[in-house]
Amino acid sequence: MADEAKKKVPHKKLPKQIYQALEYVVGKRWISEKRSLVETYSKLSIEGMTYVRKHMRDAAALPACVVLPNSTEEVQGVVRVCNRFGVPFIPFTNGQVFCGTTNAEPTVIIHMSRMNRIINIDADTMVATLESYVDYAQLQAEAMKLGLWNGGTPLATSLCKLSSQFAFAGLWQTDLKYGLLNRNIISVKMVLPDGEILETGTRCLPGAGDFWEYGPGPDLMGLQRGGAGSNGIVTEISVKLHPWVGGTELPEVPAGRPSLADVHDPAYDSPLPPDNHRLYWIEFKDLETEIKTMREISHSGIAIGLNATGVYSAYYCSQTQEMTWERCKNKFFPDYNCYVIIAGITSARQIEYEEKVLKIIVERNGGTFLSEEYKPEVLEALKPWNLDCIRHTSGFRMNRKMYASAWLPVGPFEVGKKTQQFWNDALNAFGQCDITDRGGADDTPFIYALQRGRFSFAETDNYPDPTNPQEITKAAGFGIYGMARLVKEKVCPCLMAFLNVEPLVTMFPEVGPNQHLLFQKIRKVFDPKSVNAPGRQVWTEEEWKNTPPQLKGMVNAMRQMVGLDKVE
Amino acid sequence: MVLIRTKVSPMTIKKDDKKVFERELEDYRDQVWGCARCNWCQNQWGWSVKSAEFSEICPAFHEYRFFPYSGMGKMHIARAILEGDFDYEDAPELAEFIYTCTTCGACEMNCQRLQDKEPLKVNEALRARLVRDGIGPMPAHQTLIKSVKHYDNPWMQPRSQRDKWAKKIILKDVSKEKAETLFFVGCTTALDSTMTGVARNTARLLLAAGVDLGTLGKDEICCGSPIARVGDRETFIALAKRNADILNKTGARKIVTSCPGCYRALLHDYPEVPGAAPIEADILHTVEYLDLLISHGRLILANEIPMRVTWHDPCHLGRHCGIYDAPRNILKAIPGIEFIEKERNRDQSWCCGGGGGARTAFPEFAAKTAEKLIHEAKTTTGADAIVTCCPFCEINIGDILRRSGDSMKLFNLVDLVAQAAGVNEK
Ligand SMILES: Cc1cc2nc3c(=O)[nH]c(=O)nc-3n(C[C@H](O)[C@H](O)[C@H](O)COP(=O)(O)OP(=O)(O)OC[C@H]3O[C@@H](n4cnc5c(N)ncnc54)[C@H](O)[C@@H]3O)c2cc1C
Ligand code: SF4
Ligand code: SF4
């Protein structure tokens, strides 16, 4: 488009009176409606259609203003102003999954960036209490000093704050032993959309302590967690800690530290694992054997983490984009593989014992350990995982292109095979967006063994070119097709509550069934004025009216494609 | 809904052969759309995080807490400007977002490593764009630029002052006779009265080690680094070309400089200037050369300096140019010195706040950033002194220590080496 033909994207601001009321709460320094500032709170990463809207110059993607509260009381103040004037607000930590519609009215972003303190780590009850901007790396670093840790980290260790994960996901390398974040939350302090404070678990009685997730009455925390967003704003979150035997800090990489001149040298990506931890890589001949072995390892009770990485290794372990692409193309990493993390928590002999068990299981199933003798160059390239298996850092390389849509089905280990089959069908129907899209079709999907192997999840994703709206739209289509296909085939389509993203909640009434009707009632109770996080969880009728018909059309097209009825 | 079959696209980033100083904002389009919002430009590299308090890395975001101050924010602003989403309706604030960056390169380090993108280069292209469109640089930077144009230094000092520091030292004048090593002193070290002692100690040390040393005297001109950093490409390119010719004409085989800004400019920026002659000499920072001379026994450090110290990695020396070990080797070679590492160090070091024109335009922010550095040095090392080797860091940190009457001391490494070698200024 020629420059002169481009239209500016208008910025809708709040009426002066409302802006001033917010300014009064947080102070002049901590609120802004400057055009270039709000721009940085708009375009979003994980959800394809928001990119497309950005390409289409949709003004609704821009918030009216951004406020930075510093305490629960200030959050409460902001929320009360929004309530009084009926202005929608969105809690925002990093904006990775700030998905769905930003409604047409001016919206306030409540950025939690000043609430970044660790409030307490209680080594006795093994509970850490954090403000909402505290990330996994910060928590790990402080807990490790006390011989504790929280379990693992999501791929995006420092982007993911535990509060935004409360409202979204919380999947780690060590889910095998420690479970997802939602199995590790003790309590939250939340500001509800009307400004009331909710404290859950034993902390609901001031002074009683913060050690157990259940308080009196129904499980109010359960009602809040999961999905993209919840019924309020988490200002404090308390999580379980577990024993940590890997030293007070993660070990330094033997090669030292890079400079900008040699930042891509793989030597800097070759750490050793922490003390008392070992990482094993195993190759299999096919998905069947991989899954069978993973099931047996999980059920044997050994190991803290067990996952198959597939094509993702090409991202995590490659220092440049070109290298990632080359390695995908040349299938440098084994098609079927898994890694196992073993920790000597009780004694060093625990490692010895678990290693023996692991070897027996792998041998019985015909797997091969990567070693100095077998594919040493691959083992060398996989070294970033030596620390990433504890604290993901290079993992976010998977987002080097654009992580526009994902399938995250959960179920017994067999779910991996279904994912492979359906993904293949999707590729045949739509074609690829990127060479890596074939991951899971020709090799293993990303399989995490969860909750001691009671079930697993099997991920495949699309990586379109972020500058190409057509390709992004296609990728988004993949995502919706996945939902439809999984629902049709009665495979649980979500990790935490992934369907809690509109328009999928309402347009898949098979789930629940009719979960949207229940959600709408819940939303009315907590958020009578519908000001909280528009576009999250479930839409009101008003929000549905604002939804572009193309989006509904896209979901219905996919429903019909897999043999489900159209939803009106 | 019709799904569109597109061809498989290879990589997002199109790398081209253009030199950095000829790249326009448009050349970064793929990168800015591809910013993953991963946040790693604001935080310590994950494996290096050792505490919650010192887990962040971008001084501007740490202070202001709004995204546009971070590397990520620059990517998103650049994207919107590139796509023509808005005009400069908030020009003063926009300029503040773009110019509070100290060009420390921490965002670039972590983003390159993780996402293969260049938020600092994007910010420098943004600065160049703002200069082109009359919004940048900040008014305070205009003085620097004018000064460089008129006096060949950013400090409004007449050319005659440039070699005053060397009055009592006999050095070759390379415009008259050849010297194997050229000491490129740098404007701040040569002209700031608090820094001229470092220039003298450098010369004394090199002479004591038997180095065949000369200077350009009054003919030395600004390397252009401060001008490059604030986005005045035209002035910088002219300066770089001129300087490259002057330096090559000396026929020196080595160029040694005291200033990490000059060092980075000569080593990394000049080769990125279209039309600038390649510099023929080897380029060394003083600490690199001193480390060599000490390890070869050409400088003997016999005097004890009983002190517990920590090292501050100047961004342009460490992150930008990879000189991490030389100063540490030297500190460990000085008898009596107990060296303790700060929590954030080397590639993940905390900037002092003095670079990129930030101190000139936003002195309060620069001061706060230095305060944070001093606080980290105290709480994570218990050291008596911070040692560094950059005139900008030294002036910025030194100001805070003086103002606050803090007991923490500050040394230039060259002065400590001169003391240990017994050649320092009495
Ligand atoms: C490449 C990639 C890899 C990923 N890998 C993983 C992984 O391994 N494991 C995993 O679990 N997740 C993973 N994620 C998803 C990740 O969980 C989310 O991206 C992350 O939680 C988002 O954090 P954020 O700060 O950007 O959230 P935001 O987008 O700011 O917030 C997420 C949601 O929570 C709401 N919210 C934010 N703060 C609060 C609060 N204080 N109280 C209430 N609601 C709030 C927001 O309104 C929004 O709806 C990955 C994402 C990407 C892009
Ligand atoms: S590190 Fe790079 S890709 Fe990640 S948010 Fe920062 S600028 Fe964007
Ligand atoms: S160069 Fe330094 S100050 Fe500038 S944005 Fe990057 S990290 Fe922040």
mmCIF file of C-alpha atoms and ligand atoms in Angstrom, chain B residues 40-43 57-62 67-74 97-109 119-121 123-124 127 315 319-320 351 355 358 365, ligand 3:
data_model
loop_
_atom_site.group_PDB
_atom_site.id
_atom_site.type_symbol
_atom_site.label_atom_id
_atom_site.label_comp_id
_atom_site.label_asym_id
_atom_site.label_seq_id
_atom_site.Cartn_x
_atom_site.Cartn_y
_atom_site.Cartn_z
ATOM 1 C CA TRP B 40 13.573 -11.319 27.577
ATOM 2 C CA CYS B 41 14.758 -7.848 26.662
ATOM 3 C CA GLN B 42 13.677 -6.680 30.119
ATOM 4 C CA ASN B 43 15.077 -9.511 32.163
ATOM 5 C CA ILE B 57 18.167 -5.781 33.008
ATOM 6 C CA CYS B 58 16.724 -2.793 31.125
ATOM 7 C CA PRO B 59 17.435 0.346 33.151
ATOM 8 C CA ALA B 60 14.754 2.355 31.389
ATOM 9 C CA PHE B 61 11.957 -0.168 31.909
ATOM 10 C CA HIS B 62 13.101 -0.752 35.484
ATOM 11 C CA PHE B 67 6.504 -0.965 28.014
ATOM 12 C CA PRO B 68 7.628 1.738 25.555
ATOM 13 C CA TYR B 69 10.742 2.210 27.654
ATOM 14 C CA SER B 70 11.831 -1.383 26.983
ATOM 15 C CA GLY B 71 13.374 -2.969 23.900
ATOM 16 C CA MET B 72 10.065 -4.671 23.234
ATOM 17 C CA GLY B 73 8.279 -1.319 23.348
ATOM 18 C CA LYS B 74 10.643 0.083 20.737
ATOM 19 C CA PHE B 97 10.636 6.801 25.115
ATOM 20 C CA ILE B 98 13.231 6.599 22.404
ATOM 21 C CA TYR B 99 15.948 8.648 24.106
ATOM 22 C CA THR B 100 15.780 7.346 27.688
ATOM 23 C CA CYS B 101 17.461 4.240 26.311
ATOM 24 C CA THR B 102 21.101 4.136 27.405
ATOM 25 C CA THR B 103 22.021 1.938 24.402
ATOM 26 C CA CYS B 104 23.375 -0.517 26.940
ATOM 27 C CA GLY B 105 22.580 -3.346 24.533
ATOM 28 C CA ALA B 106 21.145 -5.651 27.169
ATOM 29 C CA CYS B 107 17.937 -6.052 25.200
ATOM 30 C CA GLU B 108 19.894 -6.720 22.026
ATOM 31 C CA MET B 109 22.005 -9.318 23.794
ATOM 32 C CA PRO B 119 15.764 -4.164 19.362
ATOM 33 C CA LEU B 120 18.672 -1.790 19.980
ATOM 34 C CA LYS B 121 19.435 -1.466 16.273
ATOM 35 C CA ASN B 123 15.862 1.881 18.391
ATOM 36 C CA GLU B 124 18.885 3.432 16.714
ATOM 37 C CA ARG B 127 16.412 7.699 16.461
ATOM 38 C CA CYS B 315 28.310 -1.845 28.404
ATOM 39 C CA ARG B 319 28.355 -6.634 26.108
ATOM 40 C CA HIS B 320 29.172 -4.789 22.899
ATOM 41 C CA CYS B 351 24.230 -0.379 32.966
ATOM 42 C CA GLY B 355 25.459 6.105 27.922
ATOM 43 C CA ALA B 358 20.623 9.389 28.376
ATOM 44 C CA PHE B 365 17.196 8.912 35.256
HETATM 45 S S1 SF4 C 3 19.594 -0.731 25.113
HETATM 46 FE FE1 SF4 C 3 19.429 -0.946 27.352
HETATM 47 S S2 SF4 C 3 18.272 0.853 28.027
HETATM 48 FE FE2 SF4 C 3 17.961 0.675 25.813
HETATM 49 S S3 SF4 C 3 16.031 -0.460 25.655
HETATM 50 FE FE3 SF4 C 3 17.741 -1.928 25.503
HETATM 51 S S4 SF4 C 3 18.020 -2.679 27.617
HETATM 52 FE FE4 SF4 C 3 16.786 -0.808 27.728
#
